[in-house]
XYZ file of C-alpha atoms in Angstrom:
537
model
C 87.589 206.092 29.073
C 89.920 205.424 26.146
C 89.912 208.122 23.615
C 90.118 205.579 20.912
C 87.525 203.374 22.431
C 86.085 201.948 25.196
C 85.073 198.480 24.321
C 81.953 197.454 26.519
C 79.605 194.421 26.363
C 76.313 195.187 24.600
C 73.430 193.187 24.208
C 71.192 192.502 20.605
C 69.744 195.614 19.963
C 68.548 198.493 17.115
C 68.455 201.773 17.175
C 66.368 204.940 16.523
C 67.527 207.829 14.615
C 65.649 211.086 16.848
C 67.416 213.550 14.646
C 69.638 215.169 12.326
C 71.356 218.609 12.216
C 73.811 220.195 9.873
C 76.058 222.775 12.272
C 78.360 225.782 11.319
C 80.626 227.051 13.997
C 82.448 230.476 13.279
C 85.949 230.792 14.357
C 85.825 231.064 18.324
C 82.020 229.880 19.174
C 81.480 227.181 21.065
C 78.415 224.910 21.160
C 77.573 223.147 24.525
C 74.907 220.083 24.980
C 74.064 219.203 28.360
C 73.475 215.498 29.102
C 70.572 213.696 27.509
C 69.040 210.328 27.039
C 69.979 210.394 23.481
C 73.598 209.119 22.011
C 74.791 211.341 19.858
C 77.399 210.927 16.684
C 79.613 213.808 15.192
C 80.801 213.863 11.646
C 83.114 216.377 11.057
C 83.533 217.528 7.490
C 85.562 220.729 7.209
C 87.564 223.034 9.721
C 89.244 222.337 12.815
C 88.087 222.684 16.831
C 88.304 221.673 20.538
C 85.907 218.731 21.861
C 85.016 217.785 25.195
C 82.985 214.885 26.426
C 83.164 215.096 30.097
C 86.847 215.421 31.049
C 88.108 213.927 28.024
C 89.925 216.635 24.973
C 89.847 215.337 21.471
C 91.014 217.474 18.338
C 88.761 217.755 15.712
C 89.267 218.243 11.818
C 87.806 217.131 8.363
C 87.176 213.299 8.556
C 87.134 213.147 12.130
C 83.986 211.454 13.738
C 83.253 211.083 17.934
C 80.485 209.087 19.738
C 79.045 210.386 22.982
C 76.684 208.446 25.182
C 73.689 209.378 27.112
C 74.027 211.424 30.453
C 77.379 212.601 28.878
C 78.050 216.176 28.477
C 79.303 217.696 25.379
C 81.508 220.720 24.556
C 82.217 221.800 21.108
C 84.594 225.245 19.851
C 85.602 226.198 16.756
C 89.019 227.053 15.847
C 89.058 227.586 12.555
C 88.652 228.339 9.843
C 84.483 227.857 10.707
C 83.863 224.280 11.888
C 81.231 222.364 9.987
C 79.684 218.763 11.137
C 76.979 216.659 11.399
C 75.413 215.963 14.561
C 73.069 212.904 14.416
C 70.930 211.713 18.130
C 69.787 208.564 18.473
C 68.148 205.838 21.059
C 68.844 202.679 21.763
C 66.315 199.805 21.738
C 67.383 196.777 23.422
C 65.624 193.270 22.223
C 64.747 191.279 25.636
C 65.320 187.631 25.513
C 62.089 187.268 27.813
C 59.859 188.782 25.151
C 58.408 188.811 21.498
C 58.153 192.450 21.513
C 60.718 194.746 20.673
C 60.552 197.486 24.149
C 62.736 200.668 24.976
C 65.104 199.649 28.158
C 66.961 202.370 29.982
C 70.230 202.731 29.364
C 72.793 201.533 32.504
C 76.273 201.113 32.409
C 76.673 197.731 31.837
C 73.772 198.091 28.753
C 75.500 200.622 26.887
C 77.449 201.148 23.360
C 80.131 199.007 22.576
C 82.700 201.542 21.908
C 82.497 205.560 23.083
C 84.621 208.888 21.741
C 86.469 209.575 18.782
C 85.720 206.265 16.351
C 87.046 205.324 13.216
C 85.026 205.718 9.248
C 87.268 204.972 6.845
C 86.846 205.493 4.023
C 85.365 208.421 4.961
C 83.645 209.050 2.036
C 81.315 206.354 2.422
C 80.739 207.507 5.823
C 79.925 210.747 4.482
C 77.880 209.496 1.402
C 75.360 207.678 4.007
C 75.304 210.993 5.910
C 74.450 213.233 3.753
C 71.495 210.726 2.473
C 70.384 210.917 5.797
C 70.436 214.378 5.928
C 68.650 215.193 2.272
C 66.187 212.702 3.541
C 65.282 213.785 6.882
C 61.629 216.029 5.823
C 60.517 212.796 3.928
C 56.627 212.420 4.549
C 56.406 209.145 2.381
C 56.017 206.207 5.318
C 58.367 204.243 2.642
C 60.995 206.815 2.472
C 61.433 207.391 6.051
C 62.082 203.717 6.519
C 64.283 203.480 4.197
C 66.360 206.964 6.113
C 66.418 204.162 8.790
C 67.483 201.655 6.774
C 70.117 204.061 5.913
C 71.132 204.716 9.488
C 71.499 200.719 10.984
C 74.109 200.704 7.538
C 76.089 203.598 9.074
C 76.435 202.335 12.604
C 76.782 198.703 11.019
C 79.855 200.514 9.040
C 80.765 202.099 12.423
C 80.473 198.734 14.313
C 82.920 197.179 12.460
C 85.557 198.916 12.808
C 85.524 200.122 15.963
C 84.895 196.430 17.601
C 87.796 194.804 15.469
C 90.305 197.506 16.206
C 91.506 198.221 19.852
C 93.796 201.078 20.197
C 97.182 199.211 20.392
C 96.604 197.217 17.310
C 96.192 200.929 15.509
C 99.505 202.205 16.897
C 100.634 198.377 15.832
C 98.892 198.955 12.059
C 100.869 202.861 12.261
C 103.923 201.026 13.231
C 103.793 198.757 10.494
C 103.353 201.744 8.136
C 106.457 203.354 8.968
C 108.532 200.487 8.714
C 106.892 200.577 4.988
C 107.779 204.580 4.229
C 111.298 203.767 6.038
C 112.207 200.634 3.753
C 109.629 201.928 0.322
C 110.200 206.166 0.588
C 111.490 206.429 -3.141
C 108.231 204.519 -3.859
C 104.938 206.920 -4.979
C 103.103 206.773 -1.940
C 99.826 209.452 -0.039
C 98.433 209.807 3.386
C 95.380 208.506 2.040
C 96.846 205.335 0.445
C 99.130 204.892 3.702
C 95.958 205.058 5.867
C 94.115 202.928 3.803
C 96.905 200.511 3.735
C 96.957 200.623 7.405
C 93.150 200.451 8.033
C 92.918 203.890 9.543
C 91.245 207.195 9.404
C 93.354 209.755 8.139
C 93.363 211.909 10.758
C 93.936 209.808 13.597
C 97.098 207.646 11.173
C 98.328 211.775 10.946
C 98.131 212.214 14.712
C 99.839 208.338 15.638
C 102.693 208.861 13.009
C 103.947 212.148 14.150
C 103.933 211.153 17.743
C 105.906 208.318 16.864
C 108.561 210.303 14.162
C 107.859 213.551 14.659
C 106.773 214.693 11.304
C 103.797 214.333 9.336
C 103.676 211.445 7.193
C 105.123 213.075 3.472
C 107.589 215.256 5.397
C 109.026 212.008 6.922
C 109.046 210.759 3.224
C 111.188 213.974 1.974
C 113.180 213.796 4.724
C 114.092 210.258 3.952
C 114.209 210.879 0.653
C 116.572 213.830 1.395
C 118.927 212.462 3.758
C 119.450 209.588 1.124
C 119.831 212.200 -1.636
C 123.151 213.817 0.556
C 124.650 210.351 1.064
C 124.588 209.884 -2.897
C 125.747 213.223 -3.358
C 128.566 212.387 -1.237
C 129.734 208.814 -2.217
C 128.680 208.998 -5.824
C 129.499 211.106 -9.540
C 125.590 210.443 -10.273
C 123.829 213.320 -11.950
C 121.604 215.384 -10.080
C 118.310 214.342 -12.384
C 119.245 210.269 -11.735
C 119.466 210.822 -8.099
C 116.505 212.442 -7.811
C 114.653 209.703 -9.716
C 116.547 206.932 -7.216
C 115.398 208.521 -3.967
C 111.644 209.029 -5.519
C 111.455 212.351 -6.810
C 110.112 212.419 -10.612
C 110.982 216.153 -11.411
C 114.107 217.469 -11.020
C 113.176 220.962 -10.245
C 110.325 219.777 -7.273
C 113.751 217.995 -6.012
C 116.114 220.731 -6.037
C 113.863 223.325 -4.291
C 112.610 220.671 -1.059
C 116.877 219.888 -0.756
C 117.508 223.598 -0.536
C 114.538 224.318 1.769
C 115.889 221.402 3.766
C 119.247 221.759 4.258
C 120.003 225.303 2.946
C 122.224 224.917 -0.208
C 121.627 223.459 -3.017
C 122.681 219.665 -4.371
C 125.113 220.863 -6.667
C 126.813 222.828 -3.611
C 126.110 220.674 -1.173
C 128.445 217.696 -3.597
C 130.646 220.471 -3.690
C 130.942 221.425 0.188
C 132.213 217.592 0.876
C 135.589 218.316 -0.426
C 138.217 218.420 2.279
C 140.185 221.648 0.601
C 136.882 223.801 0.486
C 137.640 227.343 0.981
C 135.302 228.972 3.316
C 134.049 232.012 5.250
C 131.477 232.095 8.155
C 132.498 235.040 10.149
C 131.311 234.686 14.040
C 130.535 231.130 13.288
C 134.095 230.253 13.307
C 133.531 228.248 16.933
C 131.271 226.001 14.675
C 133.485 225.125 11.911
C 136.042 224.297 14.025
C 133.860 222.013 16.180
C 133.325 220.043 13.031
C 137.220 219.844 11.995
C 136.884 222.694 9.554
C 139.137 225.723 9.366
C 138.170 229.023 8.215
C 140.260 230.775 5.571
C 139.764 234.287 7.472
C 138.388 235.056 10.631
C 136.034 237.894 12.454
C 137.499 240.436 14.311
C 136.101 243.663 15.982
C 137.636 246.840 16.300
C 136.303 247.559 19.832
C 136.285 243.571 21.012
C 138.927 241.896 19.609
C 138.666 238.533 17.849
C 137.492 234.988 19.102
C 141.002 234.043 20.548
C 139.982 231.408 22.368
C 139.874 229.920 19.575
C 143.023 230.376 19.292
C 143.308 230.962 15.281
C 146.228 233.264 15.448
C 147.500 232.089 12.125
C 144.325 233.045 10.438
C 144.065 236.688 9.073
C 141.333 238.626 10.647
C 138.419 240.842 8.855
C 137.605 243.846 10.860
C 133.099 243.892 10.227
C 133.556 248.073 11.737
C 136.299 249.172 9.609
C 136.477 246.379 6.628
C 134.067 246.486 3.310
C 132.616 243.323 2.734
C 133.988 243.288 -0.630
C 137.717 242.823 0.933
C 136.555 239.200 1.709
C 137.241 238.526 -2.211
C 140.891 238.766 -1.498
C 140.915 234.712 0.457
C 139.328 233.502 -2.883
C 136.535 232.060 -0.843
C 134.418 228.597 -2.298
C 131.465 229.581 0.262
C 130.603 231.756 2.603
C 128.155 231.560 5.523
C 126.135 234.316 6.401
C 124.708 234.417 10.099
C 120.374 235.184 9.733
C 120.320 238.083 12.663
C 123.884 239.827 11.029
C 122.605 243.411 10.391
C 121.853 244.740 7.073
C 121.708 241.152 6.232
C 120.245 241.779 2.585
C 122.963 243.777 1.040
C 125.865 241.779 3.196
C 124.384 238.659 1.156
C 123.801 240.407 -2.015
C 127.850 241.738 -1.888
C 128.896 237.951 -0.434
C 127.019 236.645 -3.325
C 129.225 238.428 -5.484
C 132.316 237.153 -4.423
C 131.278 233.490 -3.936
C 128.396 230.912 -3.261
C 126.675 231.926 -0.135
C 124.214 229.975 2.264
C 121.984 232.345 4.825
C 122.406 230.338 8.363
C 119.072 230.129 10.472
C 121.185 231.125 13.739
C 118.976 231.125 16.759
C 121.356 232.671 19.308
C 119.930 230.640 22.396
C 120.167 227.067 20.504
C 124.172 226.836 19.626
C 122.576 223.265 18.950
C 120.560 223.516 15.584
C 122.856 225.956 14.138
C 125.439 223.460 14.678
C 123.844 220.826 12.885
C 122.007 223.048 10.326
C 125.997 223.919 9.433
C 127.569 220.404 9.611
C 124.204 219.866 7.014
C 125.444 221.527 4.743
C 128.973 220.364 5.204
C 127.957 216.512 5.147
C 129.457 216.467 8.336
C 126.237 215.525 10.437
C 127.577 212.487 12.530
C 130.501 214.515 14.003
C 127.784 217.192 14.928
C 126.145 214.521 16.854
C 129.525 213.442 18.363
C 129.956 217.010 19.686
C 126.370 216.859 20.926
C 126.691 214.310 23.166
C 130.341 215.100 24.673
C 128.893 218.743 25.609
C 126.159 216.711 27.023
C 128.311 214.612 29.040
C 130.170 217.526 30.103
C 127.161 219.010 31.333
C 125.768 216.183 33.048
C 128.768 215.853 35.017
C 129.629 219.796 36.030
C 125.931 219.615 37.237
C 126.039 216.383 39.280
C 128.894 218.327 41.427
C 127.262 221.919 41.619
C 124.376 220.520 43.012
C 125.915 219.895 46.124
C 128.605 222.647 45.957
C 126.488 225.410 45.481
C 122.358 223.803 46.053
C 120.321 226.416 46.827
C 123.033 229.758 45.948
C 121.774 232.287 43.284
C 123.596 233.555 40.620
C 123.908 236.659 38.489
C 126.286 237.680 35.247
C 127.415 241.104 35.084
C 128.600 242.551 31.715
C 130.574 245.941 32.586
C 131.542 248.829 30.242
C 132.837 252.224 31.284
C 129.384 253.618 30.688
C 127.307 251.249 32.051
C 126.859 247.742 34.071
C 124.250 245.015 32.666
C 122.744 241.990 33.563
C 123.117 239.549 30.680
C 121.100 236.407 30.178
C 121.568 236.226 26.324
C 124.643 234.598 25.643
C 124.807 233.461 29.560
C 121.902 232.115 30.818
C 121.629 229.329 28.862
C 124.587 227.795 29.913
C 124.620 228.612 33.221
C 120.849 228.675 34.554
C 119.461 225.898 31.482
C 122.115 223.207 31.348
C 123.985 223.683 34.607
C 120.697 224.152 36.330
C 122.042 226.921 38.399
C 119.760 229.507 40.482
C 119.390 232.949 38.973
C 118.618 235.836 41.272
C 115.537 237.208 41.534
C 116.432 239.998 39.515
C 118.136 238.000 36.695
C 114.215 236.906 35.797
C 112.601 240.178 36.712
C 114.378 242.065 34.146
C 114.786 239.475 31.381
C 111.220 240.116 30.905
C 111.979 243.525 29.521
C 115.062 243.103 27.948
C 117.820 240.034 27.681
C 120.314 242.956 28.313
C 119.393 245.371 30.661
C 121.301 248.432 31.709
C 121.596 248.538 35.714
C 121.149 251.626 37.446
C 123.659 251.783 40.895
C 119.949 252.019 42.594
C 119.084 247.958 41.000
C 122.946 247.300 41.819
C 122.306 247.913 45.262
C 119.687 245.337 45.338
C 121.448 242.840 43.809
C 122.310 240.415 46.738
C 123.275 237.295 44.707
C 125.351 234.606 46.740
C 127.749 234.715 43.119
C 128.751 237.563 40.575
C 130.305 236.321 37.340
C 131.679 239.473 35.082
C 133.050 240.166 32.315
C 134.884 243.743 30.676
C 133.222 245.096 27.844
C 136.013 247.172 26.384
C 133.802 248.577 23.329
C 133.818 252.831 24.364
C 135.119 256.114 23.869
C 135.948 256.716 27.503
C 139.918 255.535 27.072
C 141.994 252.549 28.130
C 140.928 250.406 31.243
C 137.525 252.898 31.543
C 135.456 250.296 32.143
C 137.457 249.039 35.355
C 136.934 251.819 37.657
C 133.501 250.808 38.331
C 134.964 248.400 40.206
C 136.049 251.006 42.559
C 132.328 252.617 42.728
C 131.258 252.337 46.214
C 127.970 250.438 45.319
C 130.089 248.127 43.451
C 132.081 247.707 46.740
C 128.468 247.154 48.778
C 127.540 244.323 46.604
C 127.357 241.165 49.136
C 129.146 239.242 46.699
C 131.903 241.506 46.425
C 132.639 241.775 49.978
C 132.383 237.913 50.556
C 134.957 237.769 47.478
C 132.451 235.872 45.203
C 132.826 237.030 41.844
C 134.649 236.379 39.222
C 136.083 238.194 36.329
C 136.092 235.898 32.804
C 137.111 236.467 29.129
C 134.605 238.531 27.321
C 134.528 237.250 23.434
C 134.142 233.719 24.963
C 131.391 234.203 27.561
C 129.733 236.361 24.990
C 129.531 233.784 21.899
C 127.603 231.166 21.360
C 129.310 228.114 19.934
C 130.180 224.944 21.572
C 133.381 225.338 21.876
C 133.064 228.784 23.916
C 129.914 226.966 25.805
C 132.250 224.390 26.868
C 134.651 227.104 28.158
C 132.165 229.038 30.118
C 131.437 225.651 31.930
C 135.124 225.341 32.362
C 135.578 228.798 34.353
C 132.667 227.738 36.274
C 134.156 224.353 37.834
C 137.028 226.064 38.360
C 135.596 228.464 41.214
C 132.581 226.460 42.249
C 133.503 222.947 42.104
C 134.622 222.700 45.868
């Protein structure tokens, strides 16, 4: 069955309103009818909750209406906040052509509704006007009255009938199509869900559900985002005022307009026009791998007393700021236009309060195991969004490629990488496992999963060592201790160490630690580098 509709053939008929009932579902009961003779029709007019008629799932919120036939069973839960509808039962009464006299047929399959599950009633307030009439009326002891509650319930299935029969489910997707072409070439016009899904002939809910699936947003975030992205490209190209772009791309208050761009794309217009020029001036330490993907150079670079700096990035011209020994403050002394803050930096709050000092500064949303929307939340705010996609897609083909030939160099082989300090040995799948085990598609061993689930970097005892049988060991020297110079390589010469199956078959393989343990695409494109180069064979 279609869950917009199943269109069948139906024969002249009426039907019989049996009853009426007003339900309340708290948050997390369910309600469960088991098949009946009756149909049944569900008007749904606040909350939101889980429906099932027979193996079918619909959603259901405000403005949402199903129809379920007889010998059909129903499920019903309540998500939240408390689900409220109106259940109406009814029988059909089939006119036969053989007879004067109107008689009740049984219901077959060929015999039955002309459309079943969730149904359109828009408007919805008329839908709702006729059922609550229905409802007020239902005790009425005047013969007159009740026949008119009929009356009143042939005019809601005749406003179901029509436009459920006229309406199959591709011409909806077709009227939702049609609609976004509208918001795409109208955005800076005033527009609503409700006048879009009038426009388009559709119930609200179910022209919600059909235009995110086909964009990806609800319908007025697609607007603002139209609006938005056609807000940076005036920005960029023009000397417009802030108030008459804001009126071009459909916003009629200046304020409303400044607030959505800086919730969307982190700085605000003013900035943003600024951040276009080519001589900006700006600090983003650890993100440096990201500026330079997108053909920007930092004025001053990380650097950590205990790690080093990023040098393969090889920015040896650029001065360095120490984050364990260096004040923040220092970071005045570039003369910085902007400065980029990473989200998960620690003590974030005063590090932005003192960067705000010294300059403009942007907080950057940095999730550490998607390099890929921090990349293009920076080149954003740098108006430098096509070259973000351009880097994109050459890691991608990069990828694509490494993996076609690992899959027959190494199908089937497990992997593990090792991060190893004088005081301890870890398994890391943080700044590693994406690459390797996500876009390379490469095996992890057993124990890579077993203990991300506590932690994504786990100290190793020489006991969990000992089981560690991958078929490859990549490692890296974590030279941040107090244990003096070269520490951390003697537990190479641990006899467990030794033991390791890997090590005795001479599979593993040292690599540089600031690059295997950052994020950006640049050092991702590295790591993928040092793998081809001992496992494409």
């Amino acid at each position: 069955m279609s869950q917009v509709a199943s269109l069948i053939s139906s024969p002249s008929a009426l039907f019989l309103l049996v009853d009426i009932q007003y339900c309340t579902l708290p948050t997390g009961h369910h309600q469960k009818d088991n098949e009946t003779s009756n149909y049944s029709l569900i008007v749904v007019t606040d909350g939101k909750g889980k429906l099932k008629i027979e193996e079918e799932h619909f959603h259901m919120d405000r403005e949402s209406c199903f129809l379920i036939g007889p010998e059909q069973s129903l499920f019903i839960q309540s998500v939240e906040p408390s689900l409220c509808f109106y259940q109406l039962t009814f029988n059909k009464l089939s006119i036969q052509a053989t007879a004067s006299l109107l008689t009740k047929k049984k219901e077959e399959k060929s015999d039955s509704f002309p459309f079943l599950g969730a149904v359109t009633c828009s408007p919805f307030s008329k839908c709702l006007d006729l059922v609550e009439a229905i409802y007020c009326h239902r005790h009425d002891a005047d013969d007159m009255e009740r026949f008119y509650n009929h009356v009143r319930f042939e005019e809601l299935l005749r406003f179901v009938f029509q436009q459920n029969t006229s309406q199959s489910h591709l011409d909806i997707r077709r009227a939702v199509e049609r609609s976004v072409e509208h918001v795409r070439k109208y955005y800076y016009e005033p527009m609503t869900v409700d006048q879009l899904a009038a426009d388009a002939n559709v119930a609200r809910y179910k022209y919600t559900r059909i235009f995110k699936e086909m964009t990806g947003h609800i319908p007025l975030d697609f607007v603002n985002k139209l609006r938005i992205d056609r807000a940076k490209q005036l920005l960029s190209r023009t000397d417009d005022r802030i108030h008459e772009i804001a009126e071009q791309v459909g916003f009629n208050n200046e304020f409303y307009f400044n607030r959505r761009f800086k919730q969307m794309v982190g700085v605000a217009p003013g900035q943003y026009r600024d951040n276009q020029r080519s001589d900006l001036r700006i600090v983003s330490l650890f993100l440096e791998d990201y500026l330079l993907a997108l053909g920007v150079t930092p004025i001053v670079q990380w650097s950590h007393g205990g790690w080093g700096k990023l040098d393969y990035l090889g920015l040896q011209h650029i001065p360095t700021h120490d984050v364990l020994t260096e004040d923040i403050h220092q970071l005045s002394h570039y003369n910085p236009d902007f400065i980029m803050v990473r989200q998960g930096v620690q003590g974030l709050a005063g590090i932005y309060n003192q960067c705000r000092q010294i300059a403009r500064t942007s907080v950057i949303h940095h999730p550490v195991d998607d390099w890929r929307s921090t990349l293009r939340t920076v080149a954003d705010m740098l108006g430098r969004t096509n070259m973000a996609e351009q880097v994109i897609m050459q890691y991608e083909n990069k990828v694509a490629k490494a993996k076609e030939v690992l899959s027959r160099s190494v199908k089937g082989q497990t992997f593990a990488f090792l991060r190893v300090s004088a005081n301890y040995i870890s398994i890391d799948y943080l700044y590693t496992g994406p690459v390797l085990y996500r876009d390379l598609g490469m095996k992890p061993h057993p124990l890579v999963n077993q203990l991300r689930g506590v932690s994504e970097r786990r100290c190793l005892s020489w006991e969990d060592l000992s089981e560690l049988d991958a078929d490859h060991l990549f490692y890296t020297f974590d030279k941040w201790h107090d244990e003096g110079e070269d520490a951390e390589k003697k537990q190479l010469y641990h006899p467990t160490w030794q033991s390791i199956p890997a090590v005795q078959k001479n599979r593993v393989y040292e690599v540089d630690f600031m690059t295997w343990m950052s994020h950006g695409v640049i050092a991702n494109s590295r790591k993928i580098d040092d793998v081809m180069r001992v496992l494409a064979y």
